[in-house]
Coordinates of C-alpha atoms in Angstrom, one line a residue:
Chain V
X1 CA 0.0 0.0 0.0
X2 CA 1.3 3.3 -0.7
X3 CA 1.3 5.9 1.8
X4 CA -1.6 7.9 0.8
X5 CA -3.2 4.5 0.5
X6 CA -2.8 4.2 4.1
X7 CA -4.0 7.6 5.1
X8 CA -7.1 7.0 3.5
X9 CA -7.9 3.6 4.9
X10 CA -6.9 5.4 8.6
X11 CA -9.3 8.1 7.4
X12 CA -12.2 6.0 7.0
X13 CA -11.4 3.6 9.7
X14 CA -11.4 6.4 12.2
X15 CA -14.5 7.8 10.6
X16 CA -16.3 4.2 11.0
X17 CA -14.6 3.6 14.6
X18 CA -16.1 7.7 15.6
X19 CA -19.7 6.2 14.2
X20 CA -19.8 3.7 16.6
X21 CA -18.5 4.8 19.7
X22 CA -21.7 7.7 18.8
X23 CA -24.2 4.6 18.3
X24 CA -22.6 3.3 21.9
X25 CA -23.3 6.1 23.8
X26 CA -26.7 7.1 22.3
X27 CA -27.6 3.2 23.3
X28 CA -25.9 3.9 26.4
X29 CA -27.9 7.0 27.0
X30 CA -30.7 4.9 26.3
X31 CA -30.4 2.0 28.3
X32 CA -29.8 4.2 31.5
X33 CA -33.0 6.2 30.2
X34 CA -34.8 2.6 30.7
X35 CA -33.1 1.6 34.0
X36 CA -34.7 5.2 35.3
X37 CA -37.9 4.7 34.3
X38 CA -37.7 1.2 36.5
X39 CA -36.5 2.8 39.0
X40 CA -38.9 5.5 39.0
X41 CA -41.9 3.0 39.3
X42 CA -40.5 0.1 41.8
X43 CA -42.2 -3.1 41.4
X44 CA -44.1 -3.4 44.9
X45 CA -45.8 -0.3 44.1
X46 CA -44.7 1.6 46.8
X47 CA -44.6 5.4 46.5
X48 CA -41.6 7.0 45.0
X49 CA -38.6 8.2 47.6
X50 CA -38.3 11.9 48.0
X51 CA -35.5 13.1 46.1
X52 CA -35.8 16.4 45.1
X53 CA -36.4 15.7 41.4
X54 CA -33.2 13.9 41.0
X55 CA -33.0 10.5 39.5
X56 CA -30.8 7.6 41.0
X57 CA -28.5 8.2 38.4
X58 CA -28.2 11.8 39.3
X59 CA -27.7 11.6 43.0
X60 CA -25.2 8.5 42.5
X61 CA -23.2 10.9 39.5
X62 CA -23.5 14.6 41.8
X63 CA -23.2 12.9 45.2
X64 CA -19.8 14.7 45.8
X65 CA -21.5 17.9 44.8
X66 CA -24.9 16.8 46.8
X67 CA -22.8 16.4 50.0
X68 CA -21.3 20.2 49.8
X69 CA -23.3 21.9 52.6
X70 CA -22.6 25.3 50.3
X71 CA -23.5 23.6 47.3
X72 CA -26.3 20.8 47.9
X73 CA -29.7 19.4 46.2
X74 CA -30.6 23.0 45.1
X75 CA -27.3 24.2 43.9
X76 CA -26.8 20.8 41.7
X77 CA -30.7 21.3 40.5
X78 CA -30.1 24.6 39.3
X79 CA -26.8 23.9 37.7
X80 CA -29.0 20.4 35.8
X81 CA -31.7 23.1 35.0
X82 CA -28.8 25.7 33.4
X83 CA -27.6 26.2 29.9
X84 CA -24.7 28.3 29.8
X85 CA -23.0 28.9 26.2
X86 CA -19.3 29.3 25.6
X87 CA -18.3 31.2 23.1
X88 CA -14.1 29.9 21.1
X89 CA -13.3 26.0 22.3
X90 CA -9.3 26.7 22.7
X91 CA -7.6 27.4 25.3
X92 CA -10.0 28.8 28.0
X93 CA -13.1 27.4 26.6
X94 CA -11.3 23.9 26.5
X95 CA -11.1 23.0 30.5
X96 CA -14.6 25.1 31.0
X97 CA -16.3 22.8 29.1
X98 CA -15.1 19.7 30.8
X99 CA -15.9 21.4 34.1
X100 CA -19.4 22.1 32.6
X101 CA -20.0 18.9 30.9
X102 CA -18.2 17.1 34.0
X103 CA -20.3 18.8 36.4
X104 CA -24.1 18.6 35.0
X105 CA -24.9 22.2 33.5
X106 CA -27.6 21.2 31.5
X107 CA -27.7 22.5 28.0
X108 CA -24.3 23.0 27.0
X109 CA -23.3 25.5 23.9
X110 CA -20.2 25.4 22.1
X111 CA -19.4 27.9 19.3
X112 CA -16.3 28.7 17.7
X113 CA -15.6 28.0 13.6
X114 CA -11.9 27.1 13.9
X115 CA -10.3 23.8 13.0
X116 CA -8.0 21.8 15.2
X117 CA -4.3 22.7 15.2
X118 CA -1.3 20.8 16.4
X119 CA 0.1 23.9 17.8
X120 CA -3.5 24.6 19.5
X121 CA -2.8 21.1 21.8
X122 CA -0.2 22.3 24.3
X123 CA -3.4 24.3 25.6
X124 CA -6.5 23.8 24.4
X125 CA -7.0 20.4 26.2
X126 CA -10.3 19.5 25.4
X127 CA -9.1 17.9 21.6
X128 CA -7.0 15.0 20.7
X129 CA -4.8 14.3 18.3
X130 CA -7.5 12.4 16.1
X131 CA -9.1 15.7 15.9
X132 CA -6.2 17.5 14.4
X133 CA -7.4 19.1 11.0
X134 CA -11.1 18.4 12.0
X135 CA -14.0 21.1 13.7
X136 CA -13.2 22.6 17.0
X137 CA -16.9 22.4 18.0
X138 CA -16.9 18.4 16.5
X139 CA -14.1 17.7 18.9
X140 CA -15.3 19.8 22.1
X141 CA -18.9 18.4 21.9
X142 CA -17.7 14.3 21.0
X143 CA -15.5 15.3 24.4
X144 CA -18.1 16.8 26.4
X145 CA -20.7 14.1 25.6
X146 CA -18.1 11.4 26.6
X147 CA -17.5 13.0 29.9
X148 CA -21.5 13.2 30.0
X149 CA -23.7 11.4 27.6
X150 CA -26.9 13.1 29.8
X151 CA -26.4 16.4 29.3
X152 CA -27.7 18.3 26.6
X153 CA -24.4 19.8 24.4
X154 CA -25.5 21.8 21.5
X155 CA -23.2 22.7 18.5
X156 CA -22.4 26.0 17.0
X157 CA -20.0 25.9 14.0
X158 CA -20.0 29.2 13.2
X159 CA -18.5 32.5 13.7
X160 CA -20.4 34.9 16.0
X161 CA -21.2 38.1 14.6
X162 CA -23.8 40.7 14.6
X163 CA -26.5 39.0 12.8
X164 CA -26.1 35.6 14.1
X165 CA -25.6 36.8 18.2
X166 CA -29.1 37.8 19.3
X167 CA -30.5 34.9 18.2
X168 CA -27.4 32.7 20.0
X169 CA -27.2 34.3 23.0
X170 CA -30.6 34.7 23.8
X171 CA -30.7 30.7 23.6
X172 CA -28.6 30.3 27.2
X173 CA -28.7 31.8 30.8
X174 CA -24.9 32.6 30.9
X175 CA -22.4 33.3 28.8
X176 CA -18.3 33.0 28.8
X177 CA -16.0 35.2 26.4
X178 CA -13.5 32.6 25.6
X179 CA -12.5 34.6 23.0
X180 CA -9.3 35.5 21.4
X181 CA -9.5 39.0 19.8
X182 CA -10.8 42.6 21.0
X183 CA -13.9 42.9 18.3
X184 CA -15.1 39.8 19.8
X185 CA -14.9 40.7 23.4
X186 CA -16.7 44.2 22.6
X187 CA -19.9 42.1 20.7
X188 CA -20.4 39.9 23.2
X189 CA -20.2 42.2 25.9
X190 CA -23.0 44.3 24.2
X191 CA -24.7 41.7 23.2
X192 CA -25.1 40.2 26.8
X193 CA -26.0 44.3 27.9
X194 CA -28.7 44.4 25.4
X195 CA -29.8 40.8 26.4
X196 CA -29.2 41.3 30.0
X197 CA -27.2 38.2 30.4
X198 CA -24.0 37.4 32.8
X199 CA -21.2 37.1 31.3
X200 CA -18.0 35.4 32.5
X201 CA -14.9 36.9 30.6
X202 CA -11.7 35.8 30.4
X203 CA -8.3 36.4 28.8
X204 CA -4.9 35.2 28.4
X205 CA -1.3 35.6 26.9
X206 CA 2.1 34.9 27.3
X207 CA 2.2 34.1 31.4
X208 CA -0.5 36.6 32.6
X209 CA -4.3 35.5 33.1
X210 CA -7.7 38.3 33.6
X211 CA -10.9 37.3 34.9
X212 CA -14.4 38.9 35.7
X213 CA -18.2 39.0 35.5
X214 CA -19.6 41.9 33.4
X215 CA -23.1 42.9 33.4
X216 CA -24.5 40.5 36.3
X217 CA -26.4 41.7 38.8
X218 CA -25.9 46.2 38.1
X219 CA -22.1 45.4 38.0
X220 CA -20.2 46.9 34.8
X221 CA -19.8 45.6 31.2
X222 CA -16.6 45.5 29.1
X223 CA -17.6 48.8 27.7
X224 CA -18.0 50.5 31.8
X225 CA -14.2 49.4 31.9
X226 CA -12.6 49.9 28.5
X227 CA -15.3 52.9 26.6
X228 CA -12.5 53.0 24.0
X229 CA -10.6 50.2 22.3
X230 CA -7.0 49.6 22.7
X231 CA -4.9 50.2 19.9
X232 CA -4.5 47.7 17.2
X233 CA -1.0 47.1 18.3
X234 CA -1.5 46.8 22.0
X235 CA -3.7 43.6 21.2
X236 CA -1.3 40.7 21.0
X237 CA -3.0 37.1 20.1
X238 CA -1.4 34.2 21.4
X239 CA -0.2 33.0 18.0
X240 CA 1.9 35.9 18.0
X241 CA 2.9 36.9 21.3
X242 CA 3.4 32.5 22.8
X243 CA 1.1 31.7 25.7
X244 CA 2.0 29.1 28.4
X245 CA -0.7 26.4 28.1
X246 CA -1.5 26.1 32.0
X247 CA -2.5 29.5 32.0
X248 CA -5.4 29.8 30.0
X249 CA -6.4 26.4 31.9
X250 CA -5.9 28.0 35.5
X251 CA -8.3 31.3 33.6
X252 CA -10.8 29.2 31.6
X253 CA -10.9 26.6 35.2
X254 CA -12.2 30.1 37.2
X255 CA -14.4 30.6 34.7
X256 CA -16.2 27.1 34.5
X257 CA -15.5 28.0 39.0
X258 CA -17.8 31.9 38.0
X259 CA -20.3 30.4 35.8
X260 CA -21.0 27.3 38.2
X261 CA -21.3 29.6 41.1
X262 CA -24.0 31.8 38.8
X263 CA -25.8 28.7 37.4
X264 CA -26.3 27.6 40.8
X265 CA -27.2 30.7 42.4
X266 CA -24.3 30.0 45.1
X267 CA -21.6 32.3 46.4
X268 CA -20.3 35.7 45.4
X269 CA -19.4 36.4 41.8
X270 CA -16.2 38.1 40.8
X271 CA -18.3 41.1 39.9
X272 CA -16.6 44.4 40.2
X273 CA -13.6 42.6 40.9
X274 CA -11.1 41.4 38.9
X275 CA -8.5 38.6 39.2
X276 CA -5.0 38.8 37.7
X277 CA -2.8 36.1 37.6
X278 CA 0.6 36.1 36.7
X279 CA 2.3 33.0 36.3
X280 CA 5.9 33.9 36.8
X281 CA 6.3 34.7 40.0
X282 CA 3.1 33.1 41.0
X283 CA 1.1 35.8 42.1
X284 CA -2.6 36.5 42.1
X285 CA -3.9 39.6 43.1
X286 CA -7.8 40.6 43.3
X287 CA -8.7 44.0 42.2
X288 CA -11.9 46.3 43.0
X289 CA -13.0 47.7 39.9
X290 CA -15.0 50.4 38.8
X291 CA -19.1 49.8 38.8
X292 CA -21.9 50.6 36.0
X293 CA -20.6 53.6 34.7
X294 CA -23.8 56.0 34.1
X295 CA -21.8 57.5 31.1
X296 CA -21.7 53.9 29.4
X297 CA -22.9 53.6 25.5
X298 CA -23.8 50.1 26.1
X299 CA -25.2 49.8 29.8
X300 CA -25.5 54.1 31.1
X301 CA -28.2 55.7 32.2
X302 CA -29.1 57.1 29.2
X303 CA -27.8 54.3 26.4
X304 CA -30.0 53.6 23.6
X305 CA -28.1 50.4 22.7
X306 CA -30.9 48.6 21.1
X307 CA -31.1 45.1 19.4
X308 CA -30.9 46.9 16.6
X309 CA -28.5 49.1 17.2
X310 CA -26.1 46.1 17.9
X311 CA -27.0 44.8 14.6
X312 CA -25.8 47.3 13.0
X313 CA -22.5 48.4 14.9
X314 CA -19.0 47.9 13.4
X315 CA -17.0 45.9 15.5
X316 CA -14.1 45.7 13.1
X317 CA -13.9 49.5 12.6
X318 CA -14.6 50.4 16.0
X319 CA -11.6 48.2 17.2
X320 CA -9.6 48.9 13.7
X321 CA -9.2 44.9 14.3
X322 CA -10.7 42.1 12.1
X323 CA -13.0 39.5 13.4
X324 CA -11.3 37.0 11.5
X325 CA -7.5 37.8 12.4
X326 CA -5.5 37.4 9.0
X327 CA -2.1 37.4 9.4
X328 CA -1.1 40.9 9.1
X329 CA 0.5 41.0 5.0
X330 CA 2.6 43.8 5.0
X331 CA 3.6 45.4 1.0
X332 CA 6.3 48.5 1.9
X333 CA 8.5 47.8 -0.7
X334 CA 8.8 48.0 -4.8
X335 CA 9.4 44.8 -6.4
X336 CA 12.7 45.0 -7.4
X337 CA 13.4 44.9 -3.6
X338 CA 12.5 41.4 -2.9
X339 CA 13.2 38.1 -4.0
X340 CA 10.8 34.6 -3.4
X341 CA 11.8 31.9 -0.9
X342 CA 12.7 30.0 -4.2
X343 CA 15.0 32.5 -5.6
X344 CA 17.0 32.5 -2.3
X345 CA 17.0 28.7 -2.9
X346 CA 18.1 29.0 -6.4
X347 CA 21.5 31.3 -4.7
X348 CA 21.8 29.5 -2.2
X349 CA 22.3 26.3 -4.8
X350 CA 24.6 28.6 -7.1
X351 CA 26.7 29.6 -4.0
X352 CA 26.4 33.5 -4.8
X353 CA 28.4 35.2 -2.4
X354 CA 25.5 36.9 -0.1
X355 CA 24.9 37.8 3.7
X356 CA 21.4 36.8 5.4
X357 CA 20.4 38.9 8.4
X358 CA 17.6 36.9 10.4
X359 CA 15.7 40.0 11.9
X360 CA 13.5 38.0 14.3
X361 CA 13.2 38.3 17.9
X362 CA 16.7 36.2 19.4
X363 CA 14.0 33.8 21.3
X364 CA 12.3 33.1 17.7
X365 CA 16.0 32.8 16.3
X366 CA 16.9 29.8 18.7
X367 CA 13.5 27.9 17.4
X368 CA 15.1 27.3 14.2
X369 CA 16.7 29.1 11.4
X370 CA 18.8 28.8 7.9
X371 CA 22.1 27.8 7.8
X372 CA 24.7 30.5 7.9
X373 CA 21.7 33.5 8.6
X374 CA 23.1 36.0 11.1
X375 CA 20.4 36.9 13.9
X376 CA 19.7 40.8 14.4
X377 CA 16.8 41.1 16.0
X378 CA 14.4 44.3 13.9
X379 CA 15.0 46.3 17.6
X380 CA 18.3 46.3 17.5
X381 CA 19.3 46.8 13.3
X382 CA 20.3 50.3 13.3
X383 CA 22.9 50.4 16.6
X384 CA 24.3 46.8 14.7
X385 CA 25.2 48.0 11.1
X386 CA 28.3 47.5 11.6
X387 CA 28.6 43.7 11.6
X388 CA 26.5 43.3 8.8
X389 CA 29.2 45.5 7.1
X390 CA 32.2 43.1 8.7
X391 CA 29.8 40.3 7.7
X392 CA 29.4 41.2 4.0
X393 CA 33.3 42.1 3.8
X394 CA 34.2 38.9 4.7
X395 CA 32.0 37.1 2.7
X396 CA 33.3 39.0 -0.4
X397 CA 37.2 38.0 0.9
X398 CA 35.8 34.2 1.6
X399 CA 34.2 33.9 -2.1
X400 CA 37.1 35.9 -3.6
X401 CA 35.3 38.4 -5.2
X402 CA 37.0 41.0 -7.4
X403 CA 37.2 44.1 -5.9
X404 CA 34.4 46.3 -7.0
X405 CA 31.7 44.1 -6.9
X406 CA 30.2 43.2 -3.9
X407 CA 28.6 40.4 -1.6
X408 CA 24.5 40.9 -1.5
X409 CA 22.6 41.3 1.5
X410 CA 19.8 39.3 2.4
X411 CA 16.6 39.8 5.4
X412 CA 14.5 36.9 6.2
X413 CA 11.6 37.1 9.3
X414 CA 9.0 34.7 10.0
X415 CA 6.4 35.9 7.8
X416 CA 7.9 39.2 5.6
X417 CA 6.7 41.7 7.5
X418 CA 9.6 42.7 9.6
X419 CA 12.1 42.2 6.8
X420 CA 10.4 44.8 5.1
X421 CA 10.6 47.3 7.8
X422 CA 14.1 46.2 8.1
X423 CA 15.3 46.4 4.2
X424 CA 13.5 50.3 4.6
X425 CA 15.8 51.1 7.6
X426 CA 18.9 49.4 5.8
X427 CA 18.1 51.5 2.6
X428 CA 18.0 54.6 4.2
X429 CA 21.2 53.7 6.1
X430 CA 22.5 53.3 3.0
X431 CA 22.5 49.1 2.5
X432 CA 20.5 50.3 -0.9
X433 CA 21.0 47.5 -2.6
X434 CA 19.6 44.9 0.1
X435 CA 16.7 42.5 -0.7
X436 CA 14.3 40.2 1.7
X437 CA 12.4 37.6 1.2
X438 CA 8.7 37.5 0.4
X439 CA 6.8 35.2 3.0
X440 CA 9.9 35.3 5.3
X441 CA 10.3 31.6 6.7
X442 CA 6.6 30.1 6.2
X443 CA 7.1 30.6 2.7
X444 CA 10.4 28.8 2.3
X445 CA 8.8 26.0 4.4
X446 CA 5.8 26.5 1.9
X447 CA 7.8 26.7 -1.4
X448 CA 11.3 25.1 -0.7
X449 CA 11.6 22.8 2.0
X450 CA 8.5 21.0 3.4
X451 CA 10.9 19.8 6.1
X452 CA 11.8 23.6 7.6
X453 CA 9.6 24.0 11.0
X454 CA 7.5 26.1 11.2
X455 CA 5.9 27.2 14.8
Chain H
X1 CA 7.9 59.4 48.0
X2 CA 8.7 55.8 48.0
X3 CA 6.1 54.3 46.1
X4 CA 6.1 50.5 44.6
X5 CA 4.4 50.5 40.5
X6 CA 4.0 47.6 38.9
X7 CA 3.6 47.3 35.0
X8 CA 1.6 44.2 33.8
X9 CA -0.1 42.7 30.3
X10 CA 3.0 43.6 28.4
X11 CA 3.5 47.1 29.7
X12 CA 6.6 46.0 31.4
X13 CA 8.2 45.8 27.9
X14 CA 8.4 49.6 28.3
X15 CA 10.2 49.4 30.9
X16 CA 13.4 47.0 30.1
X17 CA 10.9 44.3 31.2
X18 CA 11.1 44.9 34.6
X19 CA 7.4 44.4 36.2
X20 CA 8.2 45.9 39.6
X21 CA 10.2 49.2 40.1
X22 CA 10.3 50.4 44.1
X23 CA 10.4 54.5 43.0
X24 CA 11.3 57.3 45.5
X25 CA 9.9 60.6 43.8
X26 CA 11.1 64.3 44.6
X27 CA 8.0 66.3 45.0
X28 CA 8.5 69.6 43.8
X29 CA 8.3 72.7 45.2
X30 CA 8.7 70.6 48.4
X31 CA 5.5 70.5 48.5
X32 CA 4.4 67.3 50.3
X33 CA 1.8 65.9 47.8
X34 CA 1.5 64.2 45.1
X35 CA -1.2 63.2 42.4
X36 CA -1.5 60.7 40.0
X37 CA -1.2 63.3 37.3
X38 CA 2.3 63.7 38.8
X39 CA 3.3 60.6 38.8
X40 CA 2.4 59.8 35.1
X41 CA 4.5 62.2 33.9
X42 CA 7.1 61.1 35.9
X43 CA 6.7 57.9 34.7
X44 CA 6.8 58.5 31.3
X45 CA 9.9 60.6 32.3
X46 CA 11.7 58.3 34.0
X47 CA 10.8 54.5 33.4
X48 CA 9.1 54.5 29.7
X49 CA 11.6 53.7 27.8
X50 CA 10.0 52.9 24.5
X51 CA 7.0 53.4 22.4
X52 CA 5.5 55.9 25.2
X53 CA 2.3 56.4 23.0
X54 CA 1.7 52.5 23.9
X55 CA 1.6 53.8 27.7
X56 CA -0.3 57.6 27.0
X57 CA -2.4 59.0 25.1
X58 CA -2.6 62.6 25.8
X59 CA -2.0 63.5 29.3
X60 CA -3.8 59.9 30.9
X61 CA -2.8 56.2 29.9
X62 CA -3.9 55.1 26.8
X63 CA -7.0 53.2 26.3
X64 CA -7.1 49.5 27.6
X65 CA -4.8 49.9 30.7
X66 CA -6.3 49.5 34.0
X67 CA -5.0 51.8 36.7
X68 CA -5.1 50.5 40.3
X69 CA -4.1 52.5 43.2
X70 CA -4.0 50.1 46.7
X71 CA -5.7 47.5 44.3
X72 CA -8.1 49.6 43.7
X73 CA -9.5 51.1 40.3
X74 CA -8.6 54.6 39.8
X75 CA -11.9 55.3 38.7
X76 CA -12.8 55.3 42.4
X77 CA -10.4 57.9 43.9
X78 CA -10.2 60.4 41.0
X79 CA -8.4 59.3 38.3
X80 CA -6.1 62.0 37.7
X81 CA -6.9 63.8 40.9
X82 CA -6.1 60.7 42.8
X83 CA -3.5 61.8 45.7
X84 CA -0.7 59.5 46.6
X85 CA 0.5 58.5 50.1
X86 CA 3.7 57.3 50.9
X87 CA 4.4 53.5 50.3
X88 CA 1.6 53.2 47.8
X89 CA 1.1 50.7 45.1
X90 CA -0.1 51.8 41.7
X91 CA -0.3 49.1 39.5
X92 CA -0.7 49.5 35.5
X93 CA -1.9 46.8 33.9
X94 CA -3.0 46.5 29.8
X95 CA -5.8 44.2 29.5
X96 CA -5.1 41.4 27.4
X97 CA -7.8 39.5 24.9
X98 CA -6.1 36.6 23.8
X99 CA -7.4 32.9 24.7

């Protein structure tokens, strides 16, 4: 068999093997539906035991939660009677949902139209490796549902906008931002205002975690907090900026904690509070923040944020941030300034005497990089011209060039953004003649060698 | 005034990545107080060391940064006007939206 042979035969086997672990648990479901019903009408006709509406099944699954004097009979029938939605399955939504699934919430919604990444599964711990490729919302529900076939768990595949949020939202009690991106965090917020829904919000990045509830109970919304966005370039995602995977798990674990407490009408929300956590020096602090703000567009005194008002509000422009983050496709420079990743292959074949300057961060630099590139860092080009000038003389006395002509000088990044901004600064400082490379790394993995990493 | 501030979210990368910096401020005029709107531009003075429009816009913080005075949003004691006591913490903190 040849290998693509193979791939296909593992496709469809996993496909038939995911079939009928579905049919097992739906018979499963059944069967304990059955058992129930026995139970519920004992065979020596005596009256039914008192148990607070909870089956046998129930009581014998929650018993740890029954037994919580906090907690109980009523705070485990509110939580079954719940439905609580969360909006992006990665790496906050992933533990939340186990928690939720795990703990009985009892209409469960997942929405988030990403697919499964290898470099999502460091953190987002709710998917395996069979799910790699395949719908984030396939893979969160098939988890859910195995950690609790008797819940209700309801799939979303979309991406939440204006016209598709109303009609979402309005479908559960609670809500948690699981989000990744600022647009997002200011529609649901509003969203939740003009639907008068708790929300539980979370966010995190590199080694720092942020938790609170907006809009329960006359506390503030996002909007009370932040009126104004942040600039574009003070919103780093994780795919950029690295994120440690425990710590969206400790963040999206206090949320499933939040929502829990709301759905079960126990305890005191982290309402006009705020919890930051920062990883490194293992520190958590809990902040008093500020409450409704009368002057708020969304939730003030005298808002008119209607229904459809939010309908027709641009998130994108208000933020200056896409929904759907692209990655950011830089063009500062005229052709004749920039070679493809397969024209640097086609020197590097040819042996032209050149100099590559690797303008990544020294971090991104240790991850992996071409053979024989130099590493300065974008931040530090203009007090370092002067090795790229050693650099470029030796090369011309290594390749014996004849005087007059001269070695050519190269900038690579990860993606071709940075190079660009570099080759502009080396221009100016008079490297006029340098060049970088279009599509930086990804696009010599891309178009020259399949077996470069990429991260 | 010795005061303890505290840059979070990425803010610290301002500040040669140092999160906590234990200040002692020379009030002027010898005058014995101190505001918030003092100790910003000191700040952007004395520990900003790059990008300052990603910590101010105008004479306040930019939008998106949380200021907390004793753990305490600044919203609460007056912004600005907020007046500072000696061993204070002021922590600034961006607010992050990745997940």
């Amino acid at each position: 068999m040849s290998a693509s042979e193979i791939l296909r035969e593992l496709d469809s086997l996993k496909d038939a093997k995911a079939k009928i672990e579905h049919k097992i648990s739906a018979l499963e479901a059944q069967l304990r539906e059955i058992h129930l019903r026995n139970d519920a009408a004992p065979l020596n006709g005596s009256s039914s035991y008192s148990t607070n509406g909870l089956t046998q099944d129930m009581i014998h699954r929650y018993s740890r939660h029954l037994m919580l004097p906090a907690f109980g009979v009523q705070g485990q029938a509110n939580l079954l009677k719940s439905s609580i939605l969360v909006v992006g399955a990665g790496g906050l939504g992933a533990p939340a949902l186990l928690y939720f699934a795990a703990s009985g919430v009892g209409r469960l919604g997942i929405i988030d139209h990403d697919v499964v990444e290898l470099n999502n599964m460091h953190r987002q711990v709710i998917h395996t490796e069979a799910y790699v490729g395949k719908p984030k919302v396939k893979s969160a529900a098939a988890a859910c549902r195995s950690v609790n076939s008797t819940i209700q768990v309801v799939e979303h595949e979309e991406a939440l906008r204006t016209s598709n949020a109303l009609e979402i939202l309005s479908k559960y009690d609670i809500i948690v931002d699981a989000t990744d991106n600022a647009p997002t965090r200011y529609l649901i917020s509003d969203c939740c205002v003009v639907l008068g829904k708790p929300l539980v919000s979370g966010a995190a990045l590199g080694l720092e975690g942020q938790l609170t509830v907006y809009n329960y109970n006359g506390g503030p919304c996002y909007r009370c907090l932040f009126p104004m966005p942040p600039p574009r370039t003070a919103c780093q995602s994780c795919a950029e900026g690295g994120v440690l995977g425990v710590v969206p798990g400790i963040i999206g674990c206090l949320q499933a904690l939040e929502a829990i407490k709301i759905a079960a009408s126990v305890g005191e929300p982290l309402s006009g509070r705020m919890l930051l956590l920062d990883a490194l020096s293992g520190r958590i602090r809990i902040v008093k923040i500020r409450g409704r703000s009368m002057h708020c567009e969304a939730c003030g005194e005298n808002a008119t944020f209607t229904q459809q008002k939010f309908r027709e509000f641009d998130y994108e422009k208000f933020t200056e941030t896409p929904l759907r983050v692209p990655p950011l496709k830089l063009n500062l420079l005229p052709n004749e300034s920039r070679i493809s990743s397969k024209e640097y292959g086609e020197i590097i074949l040819t042996k032209e005497p050149h100099v590559l300057v690797d303008v990544r961060p020294a971090h991104h630099f240790k991850i992996v990089s071409l053979p024989k590139s130099l590493n300065i860092p974008l931040s530090t080009l203009e007090a370092r011209l002067p090795e790229i000038s050693s650099a470029l003389k030796k090369e011309e006395e290594d390749s014996g060039l004849v005087s007059g002509s001269s070695a050519q000088l190269y900038v690579v990044c990860r993606r071709g953004n940075d190079s660009q901004r570099a080759i502009q600064c080396l221009h100016k400082m008079g490297f006029t003649s340098a060049k970088d490379i279009i599509g930086g790394l990804e696009s010599w993995a891309h178009n020259v060698d399949p077996n470069f990493p990429t991260y | 005034m010795q005061l303890t501030l505290e840059f979070g979210g990425g803010l610290e990368l301002l500040c040669d990545s140092k999160k906590i910096h234990n200040v002692n401020i020379e009030q002027q005029n010898g005058e014995n107080k101190l505001t918030m709107k003092d100790l910003l531009s000191w700040v952007r003075t004395n520990l900003i060391k790059e990008r300052p429009e990603m910590f101010m816009k105008g004479d306040t913080v930019r939008p998106g940064v949380l200021v907390l005075v004793n753990d305490c949003d600044w919203e609460l004691s007056g912004q600005l006007e907020t007046s500072l006591e000696e061993k204070d913490v002021v922590v600034f903190i961006s607010t992050l939206h990745g997940g």
